mmCIF file of C-alpha atoms in Angstrom:
data_model
loop_
_atom_site.group_PDB
_atom_site.id
_atom_site.type_symbol
_atom_site.label_atom_id
_atom_site.label_comp_id
_atom_site.label_asym_id
_atom_site.label_seq_id
_atom_site.Cartn_x
_atom_site.Cartn_y
_atom_site.Cartn_z
ATOM 1 C CA MET A 1 -44.399 -8.189 5.179
ATOM 2 C CA THR A 2 -44.830 -11.092 1.820
ATOM 3 C CA ASP A 3 -48.714 -11.217 0.069
ATOM 4 C CA ARG A 4 -51.360 -10.416 3.246
ATOM 5 C CA TYR A 5 -53.128 -13.152 4.150
ATOM 6 C CA THR A 6 -56.630 -13.473 3.063
ATOM 7 C CA LEU A 7 -58.774 -14.885 4.640
ATOM 8 C CA ASN A 8 -61.548 -17.414 3.404
ATOM 9 C CA LYS A 9 -64.612 -15.616 3.959
ATOM 10 C CA GLY A 10 -66.856 -17.993 2.097
ATOM 11 C CA SER A 11 -69.394 -18.553 5.551
ATOM 12 C CA LEU A 12 -70.111 -14.312 4.952
ATOM 13 C CA SER A 13 -74.130 -14.279 4.340
ATOM 14 C CA LYS A 14 -74.767 -10.935 1.621
ATOM 15 C CA GLU A 15 -76.056 -8.708 4.787
ATOM 16 C CA ILE A 16 -72.828 -9.205 6.475
ATOM 17 C CA CYS A 17 -70.239 -9.181 3.164
ATOM 18 C CA LEU A 18 -72.146 -5.924 2.403
ATOM 19 C CA LEU A 19 -72.419 -4.806 7.011
ATOM 20 C CA LEU A 20 -68.229 -5.030 6.385
ATOM 21 C CA HIS A 21 -68.809 -3.173 2.836
ATOM 22 C CA LEU A 22 -70.462 -0.306 4.062
ATOM 23 C CA LEU A 23 -67.937 -0.302 7.186
ATOM 24 C CA ALA A 24 -64.585 -1.167 5.114
ATOM 25 C CA ALA A 25 -65.895 2.202 3.541
ATOM 26 C CA ASP A 26 -64.448 5.662 3.547
ATOM 27 C CA SER A 27 -67.297 8.145 2.126
ATOM 28 C CA VAL A 28 -69.982 5.515 0.492
ATOM 29 C CA ASP A 29 -71.297 8.423 -1.742
ATOM 30 C CA GLY A 30 -70.605 6.560 -5.533
ATOM 31 C CA LEU A 31 -70.757 2.422 -3.554
ATOM 32 C CA ALA A 32 -73.502 1.364 -5.648
ATOM 33 C CA GLU A 33 -71.727 2.472 -8.600
ATOM 34 C CA ARG A 34 -69.209 0.520 -7.645
ATOM 35 C CA SER A 35 -70.222 -2.512 -5.964
ATOM 36 C CA PRO A 36 -74.026 -2.536 -7.483
ATOM 37 C CA GLN A 37 -74.125 -6.548 -6.311
ATOM 38 C CA GLN A 38 -73.991 -5.636 -3.140
ATOM 39 C CA PHE A 39 -77.199 -4.664 -2.723
ATOM 40 C CA ALA A 40 -79.063 -7.462 -4.102
ATOM 41 C CA ASP A 41 -81.066 -9.054 -2.786
ATOM 42 C CA ILE A 42 -80.952 -8.637 1.006
ATOM 43 C CA ASP A 43 -82.689 -9.035 3.654
ATOM 44 C CA TRP A 44 -83.437 -5.890 4.969
ATOM 45 C CA LYS A 45 -83.976 -7.669 8.903
ATOM 46 C CA GLN A 46 -81.905 -9.562 9.192
ATOM 47 C CA PHE A 47 -79.178 -6.644 8.041
ATOM 48 C CA ILE A 48 -80.726 -3.856 10.989
ATOM 49 C CA ARG A 49 -80.524 -7.267 13.162
ATOM 50 C CA LEU A 50 -76.561 -7.945 12.620
ATOM 51 C CA THR A 51 -76.082 -3.524 12.257
ATOM 52 C CA LEU A 52 -77.467 -3.901 16.661
ATOM 53 C CA HIS A 53 -75.365 -7.384 17.308
ATOM 54 C CA HIS A 54 -72.466 -5.671 15.478
ATOM 55 C CA ARG A 55 -72.877 -2.228 17.464
ATOM 56 C CA VAL A 56 -72.199 -0.736 14.210
ATOM 57 C CA PHE A 57 -75.358 0.645 13.559
ATOM 58 C CA PRO A 58 -74.791 4.894 15.376
ATOM 59 C CA PHE A 59 -71.584 4.448 12.715
ATOM 60 C CA LEU A 60 -73.180 3.457 9.709
ATOM 61 C CA TYR A 61 -76.342 5.615 10.032
ATOM 62 C CA PRO A 62 -75.000 9.518 9.493
ATOM 63 C CA LYS A 63 -73.527 7.611 6.106
ATOM 64 C CA LEU A 64 -75.832 6.038 4.827
ATOM 65 C CA SER A 65 -78.841 8.559 5.985
ATOM 66 C CA GLY A 66 -77.618 10.482 2.494
ATOM 67 C CA MET A 67 -78.394 7.177 0.120
ATOM 68 C CA THR A 68 -81.206 7.176 -1.530
ATOM 69 C CA SER A 69 -84.398 4.450 -0.951
ATOM 70 C CA GLN A 70 -83.314 2.946 -4.335
ATOM 71 C CA LEU A 71 -80.234 1.754 -2.177
ATOM 72 C CA ILE A 72 -81.109 1.283 1.534
ATOM 73 C CA PRO A 73 -85.575 1.187 1.902
ATOM 74 C CA ALA A 74 -86.423 3.364 3.726
ATOM 75 C CA HIS A 75 -87.701 1.469 7.242
ATOM 76 C CA VAL A 76 -84.230 0.580 7.429
ATOM 77 C CA SER A 77 -82.942 3.901 7.415
ATOM 78 C CA GLU A 78 -85.960 5.062 9.699
ATOM 79 C CA ARG A 79 -85.203 2.053 12.076
ATOM 80 C CA LEU A 80 -80.913 3.037 12.450
ATOM 81 C CA GLN A 81 -82.268 6.898 12.919
ATOM 82 C CA GLN A 82 -83.645 5.573 16.124
ATOM 83 C CA GLU A 83 -81.465 3.512 17.546
ATOM 84 C CA TYR A 84 -78.352 6.087 17.261
ATOM 85 C CA ARG A 85 -81.255 8.677 18.480
ATOM 86 C CA SER A 86 -81.434 6.556 21.218
ATOM 87 C CA ASN A 87 -77.549 5.676 21.850
ATOM 88 C CA THR A 88 -76.652 10.090 21.894
ATOM 89 C CA VAL A 89 -79.220 9.961 24.823
ATOM 90 C CA ARG A 90 -77.612 7.188 26.336
ATOM 91 C CA MET A 91 -74.269 8.582 26.155
ATOM 92 C CA LEU A 92 -75.173 11.667 27.298
ATOM 93 C CA GLN A 93 -76.082 10.719 30.649
ATOM 94 C CA LEU A 94 -72.818 7.534 30.363
ATOM 95 C CA SER A 95 -70.687 10.625 30.260
ATOM 96 C CA GLY A 96 -72.116 12.900 32.548
ATOM 97 C CA GLU A 97 -72.252 9.776 34.736
ATOM 98 C CA MET A 98 -68.603 9.282 34.400
ATOM 99 C CA ALA A 99 -67.379 12.704 34.840
ATOM 100 C CA ARG A 100 -69.550 12.984 38.388
ATOM 101 C CA ILE A 101 -67.280 9.120 39.023
ATOM 102 C CA GLY A 102 -64.245 10.472 37.823
ATOM 103 C CA ALA A 103 -64.599 14.171 39.643
ATOM 104 C CA GLU A 104 -65.886 12.691 42.566
ATOM 105 C CA LEU A 105 -63.020 9.593 42.742
ATOM 106 C CA SER A 106 -60.304 12.018 42.695
ATOM 107 C CA LYS A 107 -61.126 14.415 46.085
ATOM 108 C CA LEU A 108 -61.138 11.009 47.568
ATOM 109 C CA GLY A 109 -57.298 10.434 45.581
ATOM 110 C CA ILE A 110 -57.715 7.218 44.511
ATOM 111 C CA ARG A 111 -56.981 7.687 41.106
ATOM 112 C CA SER A 112 -59.204 5.839 38.229
ATOM 113 C CA LEU A 113 -58.331 4.917 34.756
ATOM 114 C CA PHE A 114 -61.614 5.411 32.273
ATOM 115 C CA LEU A 115 -61.441 1.508 29.741
ATOM 116 C CA LYS A 116 -64.149 2.393 27.353
ATOM 117 C CA GLY A 117 -66.836 3.865 27.014
ATOM 118 C CA PRO A 118 -68.147 7.856 25.926
ATOM 119 C CA VAL A 119 -63.975 8.948 26.744
ATOM 120 C CA LEU A 120 -62.985 5.576 24.155
ATOM 121 C CA ALA A 121 -66.394 7.929 21.966
ATOM 122 C CA GLU A 122 -65.196 10.959 21.918
ATOM 123 C CA ASP A 123 -60.645 10.442 21.130
ATOM 124 C CA LEU A 124 -61.614 7.084 18.326
ATOM 125 C CA TYR A 125 -64.409 9.027 16.347
ATOM 126 C CA GLY A 126 -64.803 12.369 17.650
ATOM 127 C CA ASP A 127 -67.603 12.213 18.379
ATOM 128 C CA PHE A 128 -69.174 9.955 21.104
ATOM 129 C CA SER A 129 -72.866 9.181 19.472
ATOM 130 C CA LEU A 130 -70.841 7.785 16.925
ATOM 131 C CA ARG A 131 -70.149 4.605 19.217
ATOM 132 C CA THR A 132 -72.410 1.969 21.835
ATOM 133 C CA SER A 133 -71.212 1.614 25.898
ATOM 134 C CA ARG A 134 -73.907 -0.415 27.827
ATOM 135 C CA ASP A 135 -71.572 0.562 30.879
ATOM 136 C CA LEU A 136 -69.065 2.028 32.704
ATOM 137 C CA ASP A 137 -65.751 0.369 32.426
ATOM 138 C CA PHE A 138 -62.991 2.093 35.172
ATOM 139 C CA MET A 139 -59.430 0.369 36.417
ATOM 140 C CA VAL A 140 -58.012 1.547 40.094
ATOM 141 C CA PRO A 141 -55.143 0.145 42.276
ATOM 142 C CA ILE A 142 -55.955 -2.410 44.576
ATOM 143 C CA ASP A 143 -55.590 -1.271 47.074
ATOM 144 C CA ARG A 144 -58.333 0.716 46.917
ATOM 145 C CA LEU A 145 -60.974 -1.302 45.690
ATOM 146 C CA ALA A 146 -62.348 -1.688 48.755
ATOM 147 C CA GLU A 147 -62.628 2.694 48.918
ATOM 148 C CA THR A 148 -63.788 2.290 45.607
ATOM 149 C CA GLU A 149 -66.814 0.308 46.526
ATOM 150 C CA ALA A 150 -67.832 1.831 49.903
ATOM 151 C CA PHE A 151 -68.164 5.092 47.344
ATOM 152 C CA LEU A 152 -69.810 3.375 44.520
ATOM 153 C CA LEU A 153 -72.768 1.904 47.227
ATOM 154 C CA LYS A 154 -73.489 5.312 48.832
ATOM 155 C CA LEU A 155 -74.013 6.406 45.394
ATOM 156 C CA GLY A 156 -77.254 4.211 45.108
ATOM 157 C CA TYR A 157 -75.133 1.542 42.880
ATOM 158 C CA GLU A 158 -75.815 -1.661 43.984
ATOM 159 C CA GLN A 159 -72.799 -4.629 43.150
ATOM 160 C CA ILE A 160 -74.266 -7.910 40.749
ATOM 161 C CA GLU A 161 -71.705 -10.195 42.182
ATOM 162 C CA VAL A 162 -69.643 -10.919 44.743
ATOM 163 C CA TYR A 163 -67.203 -13.849 44.502
ATOM 164 C CA GLU A 164 -66.875 -16.727 47.021
ATOM 165 C CA SER A 165 -62.768 -16.970 47.675
ATOM 166 C CA ILE A 166 -60.389 -18.491 49.946
ATOM 167 C CA LEU A 167 -56.850 -17.414 50.087
ATOM 168 C CA GLY A 168 -57.116 -14.514 48.260
ATOM 169 C CA ASP A 169 -57.672 -16.629 45.033
ATOM 170 C CA TRP A 170 -60.558 -13.843 43.763
ATOM 171 C CA LYS A 171 -57.246 -11.023 42.751
ATOM 172 C CA TRP A 172 -56.096 -13.508 40.263
ATOM 173 C CA ARG A 173 -59.214 -15.264 39.051
ATOM 174 C CA GLU A 174 -61.399 -12.591 38.334
ATOM 175 C CA HIS A 175 -60.766 -8.593 37.431
ATOM 176 C CA HIS A 176 -63.389 -6.352 37.851
ATOM 177 C CA LEU A 177 -66.373 -6.400 40.235
ATOM 178 C CA THR A 178 -70.173 -5.282 38.604
ATOM 179 C CA PHE A 179 -72.597 -2.524 39.926
ATOM 180 C CA ASN A 180 -75.914 -1.488 38.659
ATOM 181 C CA HIS A 181 -77.501 1.517 39.724
ATOM 182 C CA PRO A 182 -81.473 0.788 40.635
ATOM 183 C CA ASP A 183 -83.267 4.399 39.154
ATOM 184 C CA SER A 184 -80.235 5.487 37.006
ATOM 185 C CA LYS A 185 -80.081 1.618 34.880
ATOM 186 C CA ILE A 186 -76.179 2.258 34.947
ATOM 187 C CA LYS A 187 -73.784 -1.043 34.741
ATOM 188 C CA LEU A 188 -70.471 -0.409 36.358
ATOM 189 C CA GLU A 189 -67.328 -2.252 35.485
ATOM 190 C CA VAL A 190 -65.093 -1.785 38.383
ATOM 191 C CA HIS A 191 -61.384 -2.875 37.152
ATOM 192 C CA TRP A 192 -58.110 -4.451 39.745
ATOM 193 C CA ARG A 193 -57.272 -5.962 36.444
ATOM 194 C CA LEU A 194 -57.578 -5.106 31.896
ATOM 195 C CA GLY A 195 -58.247 -8.576 31.847
ATOM 196 C CA PRO A 196 -58.080 -11.756 33.831
ATOM 197 C CA GLY A 197 -55.526 -14.145 35.181
ATOM 198 C CA PRO A 198 -53.334 -15.201 34.985
ATOM 199 C CA SER A 199 -51.911 -13.919 32.136
ATOM 200 C CA ALA A 200 -49.363 -11.004 32.351
ATOM 201 C CA GLU A 201 -50.481 -7.121 32.171
ATOM 202 C CA PRO A 202 -48.744 -4.386 33.420
ATOM 203 C CA GLY A 203 -49.404 -2.511 36.753
ATOM 204 C CA PHE A 204 -51.424 0.013 37.450
ATOM 205 C CA GLY A 205 -48.893 2.322 37.972
ATOM 206 C CA GLU A 206 -47.709 2.017 34.733
ATOM 207 C CA LEU A 207 -51.266 2.366 32.853
ATOM 208 C CA TRP A 208 -51.317 5.987 35.260
ATOM 209 C CA GLU A 209 -48.297 6.922 33.695
ATOM 210 C CA HIS A 210 -49.235 7.088 30.056
ATOM 211 C CA SER A 211 -52.345 8.075 30.897
ATOM 212 C CA ARG A 212 -54.552 11.395 28.994
ATOM 213 C CA SER A 213 -56.771 13.462 30.403
ATOM 214 C CA SER A 214 -60.945 13.774 27.984
ATOM 215 C CA THR A 215 -61.191 17.137 26.429
ATOM 216 C CA LEU A 216 -64.887 16.216 25.777
ATOM 217 C CA LEU A 217 -65.561 15.267 29.697
ATOM 218 C CA GLY A 218 -62.044 16.296 31.853
ATOM 219 C CA PRO A 219 -58.835 16.224 33.418
ATOM 220 C CA ASP A 220 -60.166 14.494 36.113
ATOM 221 C CA VAL A 221 -61.338 11.938 33.779
ATOM 222 C CA ARG A 222 -58.330 9.875 32.944
ATOM 223 C CA TYR A 223 -57.814 6.863 30.342
ATOM 224 C CA LEU A 224 -55.813 4.281 28.392
ATOM 225 C CA GLY A 225 -52.061 5.804 26.835
ATOM 226 C CA ARG A 226 -52.415 4.027 22.559
ATOM 227 C CA GLU A 227 -50.216 1.858 22.413
ATOM 228 C CA ASP A 228 -51.961 0.870 26.369
ATOM 229 C CA LEU A 229 -54.803 1.256 24.236
ATOM 230 C CA PHE A 230 -54.077 -1.124 21.437
ATOM 231 C CA LEU A 231 -53.579 -3.460 24.132
ATOM 232 C CA PHE A 232 -56.633 -3.809 25.984
ATOM 233 C CA LEU A 233 -58.835 -4.018 22.758
ATOM 234 C CA VAL A 234 -56.812 -6.583 21.244
ATOM 235 C CA SER A 235 -55.990 -8.855 24.679
ATOM 236 C CA HIS A 236 -60.658 -8.081 25.074
ATOM 237 C CA GLY A 237 -61.207 -8.255 21.853
ATOM 238 C CA ALA A 238 -59.584 -11.860 20.875
ATOM 239 C CA ARG A 239 -60.926 -13.335 24.257
ATOM 240 C CA HIS A 240 -64.659 -12.536 22.548
ATOM 241 C CA ALA A 241 -63.169 -14.417 19.377
ATOM 242 C CA TRP A 242 -64.308 -10.290 17.990
ATOM 243 C CA SER A 243 -67.914 -11.896 17.690
ATOM 244 C CA ARG A 244 -68.856 -7.808 17.336
ATOM 245 C CA LEU A 245 -67.974 -5.900 14.774
ATOM 246 C CA ARG A 246 -67.257 -3.046 16.591
ATOM 247 C CA TRP A 247 -64.050 -3.567 18.082
ATOM 248 C CA LEU A 248 -62.963 -4.086 15.108
ATOM 249 C CA LEU A 249 -63.665 -0.906 14.466
ATOM 250 C CA ASP A 250 -62.333 -0.307 17.678
ATOM 251 C CA ILE A 251 -58.906 -1.545 16.156
ATOM 252 C CA LYS A 252 -59.365 0.374 12.533
ATOM 253 C CA MET A 253 -60.428 3.776 14.214
ATOM 254 C CA LEU A 254 -57.081 3.430 16.824
ATOM 255 C CA LEU A 255 -54.845 2.479 13.786
ATOM 256 C CA LEU A 256 -55.691 5.463 11.886
ATOM 257 C CA GLN A 257 -54.117 8.243 15.400
ATOM 258 C CA GLN A 258 -50.380 6.709 14.149
ATOM 259 C CA PRO A 259 -49.784 4.990 18.044
ATOM 260 C CA ASP A 260 -45.317 3.889 18.037
ATOM 261 C CA ASN A 261 -44.883 1.605 16.299
ATOM 262 C CA GLU A 262 -42.000 0.633 18.302
ATOM 263 C CA GLN A 263 -43.754 0.828 21.502
ATOM 264 C CA LEU A 264 -46.162 -1.032 20.224
ATOM 265 C CA LEU A 265 -44.093 -3.466 18.982
ATOM 266 C CA GLY A 266 -42.375 -4.041 22.929
ATOM 267 C CA LEU A 267 -45.058 -3.945 24.366
ATOM 268 C CA LEU A 268 -46.978 -6.302 22.710
ATOM 269 C CA LYS A 269 -43.798 -9.117 23.973
ATOM 270 C CA GLN A 270 -43.285 -7.862 26.440
ATOM 271 C CA TYR A 271 -47.290 -9.412 27.299
ATOM 272 C CA ASN A 272 -47.283 -12.073 25.063
ATOM 273 C CA CYS A 273 -49.619 -11.206 22.177
ATOM 274 C CA GLU A 274 -48.419 -10.702 18.920
ATOM 275 C CA ALA A 275 -50.456 -13.894 17.780
ATOM 276 C CA ILE A 276 -53.863 -12.300 19.226
ATOM 277 C CA ALA A 277 -52.442 -8.881 17.860
ATOM 278 C CA GLY A 278 -51.334 -10.435 14.272
ATOM 279 C CA GLN A 279 -54.925 -12.267 14.405
ATOM 280 C CA THR A 280 -55.991 -8.384 15.247
ATOM 281 C CA LEU A 281 -54.336 -7.091 12.074
ATOM 282 C CA ILE A 282 -54.871 -9.824 9.988
ATOM 283 C CA LEU A 283 -59.402 -10.277 11.071
ATOM 284 C CA ALA A 284 -59.484 -5.320 10.879
ATOM 285 C CA ALA A 285 -57.155 -5.301 7.187
ATOM 286 C CA ASP A 286 -59.447 -7.550 5.586
ATOM 287 C CA LEU A 287 -63.164 -7.824 6.916
ATOM 288 C CA LEU A 288 -63.011 -3.600 7.169
ATOM 289 C CA ASP A 289 -59.741 -2.968 4.946
ATOM 290 C CA THR A 290 -57.768 -1.426 7.090
ATOM 291 C CA LYS A 291 -54.042 0.047 6.699
ATOM 292 C CA VAL A 292 -51.673 -0.959 8.201
ATOM 293 C CA ASP A 293 -48.516 -0.088 9.431
ATOM 294 C CA SER A 294 -45.019 -1.991 7.581
ATOM 295 C CA ARG A 295 -43.717 -1.827 11.255
ATOM 296 C CA LEU A 296 -46.769 -4.367 12.620
ATOM 297 C CA SER A 297 -47.587 -5.498 9.201
ATOM 298 C CA GLY A 298 -44.423 -9.088 10.467
ATOM 299 C CA LEU A 299 -47.180 -9.154 12.942
ATOM 300 C CA MET A 300 -50.075 -10.280 10.814
ATOM 301 C CA ASP A 301 -47.098 -13.513 9.121
ATOM 302 C CA MET A 302 -46.921 -15.621 11.777
ATOM 303 C CA PRO A 303 -49.082 -18.839 10.945
ATOM 304 C CA LYS A 304 -50.601 -19.222 14.968
ATOM 305 C CA ALA A 305 -51.951 -15.505 13.678
ATOM 306 C CA GLN A 306 -53.160 -16.977 10.487
ATOM 307 C CA ARG A 307 -54.814 -19.531 12.420
ATOM 308 C CA LEU A 308 -56.763 -17.032 15.304
ATOM 309 C CA ALA A 309 -57.901 -15.313 12.367
ATOM 310 C CA GLN A 310 -59.524 -17.586 10.476
ATOM 311 C CA ASP A 311 -61.353 -19.046 13.881
ATOM 312 C CA ALA A 312 -62.098 -16.311 14.228
ATOM 313 C CA VAL A 313 -65.038 -15.456 11.235
ATOM 314 C CA PHE A 314 -66.318 -18.859 12.440
ATOM 315 C CA TYR A 315 -68.394 -15.674 14.799
ATOM 316 C CA VAL A 316 -68.719 -13.095 12.881
ATOM 317 C CA ALA A 317 -70.624 -14.807 10.323
ATOM 318 C CA ARG A 318 -73.067 -16.089 13.678
ATOM 319 C CA MET A 319 -75.000 -13.920 15.704
ATOM 320 C CA VAL A 320 -72.642 -14.925 18.385
ATOM 321 C CA ASN A 321 -73.134 -13.457 23.030
ATOM 322 C CA LEU A 322 -71.151 -15.373 24.313
ATOM 323 C CA ASN A 323 -72.056 -14.108 27.443
ATOM 324 C CA ASP A 324 -75.688 -15.103 27.689
ATOM 325 C CA PRO A 325 -74.582 -19.190 27.250
ATOM 326 C CA PRO A 326 -77.042 -21.535 26.986
ATOM 327 C CA LEU A 327 -74.398 -21.639 23.516
ATOM 328 C CA GLU A 328 -75.544 -23.280 20.995
ATOM 329 C CA PRO A 329 -73.562 -27.133 21.012
ATOM 330 C CA GLU A 330 -71.539 -26.125 17.436
ATOM 331 C CA VAL A 331 -70.577 -22.679 18.943
ATOM 332 C CA GLU A 332 -69.442 -24.037 22.452
ATOM 333 C CA ARG A 333 -68.027 -26.983 21.255
ATOM 334 C CA HIS A 334 -65.366 -24.081 18.838
ATOM 335 C CA PHE A 335 -65.092 -22.235 21.678
ATOM 336 C CA LYS A 336 -64.030 -24.824 24.173
ATOM 337 C CA ALA A 337 -60.703 -25.418 21.446
ATOM 338 C CA TYR A 338 -61.128 -21.277 20.609
ATOM 339 C CA GLN A 339 -60.139 -20.257 24.230
ATOM 340 C CA PRO A 340 -56.839 -22.197 24.933
ATOM 341 C CA ALA A 341 -55.597 -21.588 21.496
ATOM 342 C CA ILE A 342 -55.091 -17.735 21.588
ATOM 343 C CA LEU A 343 -52.957 -18.589 24.355
ATOM 344 C CA THR A 344 -48.939 -18.969 25.059
ATOM 345 C CA PRO A 345 -47.730 -22.368 26.012
ATOM 346 C CA ARG A 346 -46.952 -20.088 28.778
ATOM 347 C CA ASN A 347 -50.323 -18.557 30.102
ATOM 348 C CA ARG A 348 -51.577 -22.120 29.064
ATOM 349 C CA LEU A 349 -49.691 -23.488 31.933
ATOM 350 C CA LEU A 350 -50.383 -21.378 33.618
ATOM 351 C CA ARG A 351 -54.337 -21.425 33.103
ATOM 352 C CA ALA A 352 -53.764 -25.603 34.363
ATOM 353 C CA ALA A 353 -52.166 -24.660 37.546
ATOM 354 C CA GLY A 354 -54.266 -22.689 38.369
ATOM 355 C CA PHE A 355 -56.544 -25.415 38.348
ATOM 356 C CA LEU A 356 -54.635 -26.887 41.046
ATOM 357 C CA TYR A 357 -55.787 -23.690 43.503
ATOM 358 C CA PRO A 358 -58.087 -24.359 45.761
ATOM 359 C CA TYR A 359 -61.794 -22.493 45.114
ATOM 360 C CA ALA A 360 -65.256 -21.522 47.185
ATOM 361 C CA ALA A 361 -66.369 -24.711 46.739
ATOM 362 C CA ASP A 362 -63.307 -26.829 47.889
ATOM 363 C CA ALA A 363 -64.036 -25.195 50.435
ATOM 364 C CA ARG A 364 -68.181 -25.504 49.762
ATOM 365 C CA THR A 365 -67.191 -29.555 49.527
ATOM 366 C CA LEU A 366 -65.569 -29.635 52.779
ATOM 367 C CA PRO A 367 -65.556 -26.744 55.612
ATOM 368 C CA LEU A 368 -62.300 -26.101 57.180
ATOM 369 C CA PRO A 369 -60.942 -23.360 60.298
ATOM 370 C CA LYS A 370 -59.591 -20.522 58.241
ATOM 371 C CA PRO A 371 -56.074 -21.101 59.172
ATOM 372 C CA LEU A 372 -56.133 -24.509 58.166
ATOM 373 C CA HIS A 373 -57.193 -23.199 54.302
ATOM 374 C CA VAL A 374 -53.920 -24.288 53.410
ATOM 375 C CA LEU A 375 -55.285 -28.080 54.179
ATOM 376 C CA TYR A 376 -57.214 -27.824 50.111
ATOM 377 C CA PHE A 377 -54.214 -27.158 48.064
ATOM 378 C CA PRO A 378 -53.546 -30.494 48.725
ATOM 379 C CA LEU A 379 -57.366 -31.867 48.871
ATOM 380 C CA ARG A 380 -58.827 -29.983 46.400
ATOM 381 C CA PRO A 381 -57.683 -33.433 43.206
ATOM 382 C CA PHE A 382 -59.548 -35.259 45.456
ATOM 383 C CA LEU A 383 -63.367 -32.772 46.459
ATOM 384 C CA TRP A 384 -63.315 -32.149 42.579
ATOM 385 C CA SER A 385 -62.978 -36.012 41.874
ATOM 386 C CA TRP A 386 -65.857 -36.066 44.536
ATOM 387 C CA ARG A 387 -68.264 -33.630 43.070
ATOM 388 C CA LYS A 388 -67.790 -34.622 39.901
ATOM 389 C CA VAL A 389 -68.489 -38.549 41.059
ATOM 390 C CA THR A 390 -71.343 -37.227 43.082
ATOM 391 C CA GLY A 391 -71.949 -34.948 40.165
ATOM 392 C CA ARG A 392 -72.004 -31.900 41.121
ATOM 393 C CA GLU A 393 -70.820 -28.946 39.113
ATOM 394 C CA GLU A 394 -68.567 -26.826 40.265
ATOM 395 C CA ALA A 395 -64.899 -25.985 39.467
#
């Protein structure tokens, strides 16, 4: 690799720079002596808000707990301690539910792969209390999805959203169903794909073949192999514009496990993820001082990877929740340009072609008998135009 690409970080506040500095450091011992300017004139309330937004407080608190109050005010340490303890209790609860669901699905003969949650925290950080998780994500084969839904409803879970669909478009437009338990307040996402279509990705059988069993939660809790996990985390983080630093921290911890680089490069090439992988490595290296193996460093030299990495700094500089509209106008404009930018030309073409595939809104606009649903293909441009003319904002 040539000289490492350096991000323009001029838009980052002192508070986010300190947070990055602390996350990147292997040890905080002597950190203030080496970089005293990092701790000067900090808005500590803003610093706390950043640790909560980026969901890195459980990783940060053990590091900071030994620092003197002259560096980190007591009220900051106390607040982080409260959040750390609450998170530990939550992760214990999620761990128990993950083990239960994995075991029960196994009894039903339904293979499942957990994508995130306590199993990921234990694998990457060695301690589930060092990472947050708000829900449990797991994947099942699409032909066992209906059985999985019925099983969760029997356990008392309630489905949050129901997709309206015609001609089976939900299978590739969407990638998970969401459930919530009214008593435990545990949220589940049941995947049949790693991410939304129409992009290509490994099938369930391939993921299962490379999967691992949890040493903490038992053999029924299986999760992705290292290389598949890297592909998933890269795709997920890029899709969400790396708007939370926890996702980059996951990447750093995963790279410390030294995945098989040749296998990883083949996987990234096969699924057209080389540019977003390069984006990820640039961000992890520059913001969190992540060591990148020389065999992967060529991905960081890609011009598209460098453009995308700089684009992501826009979100690191702000506390943006992209899943909570309405977004500020500046953020919305940026994200509308960013979303297609991360796609390959082929996937942009597939995305455009997907717009021509009938939506459920077409059936509401002009109800037709099911045997005639195929007519929605030629009718779709006219039905979409009609909704625009009449002021309806549906797809």
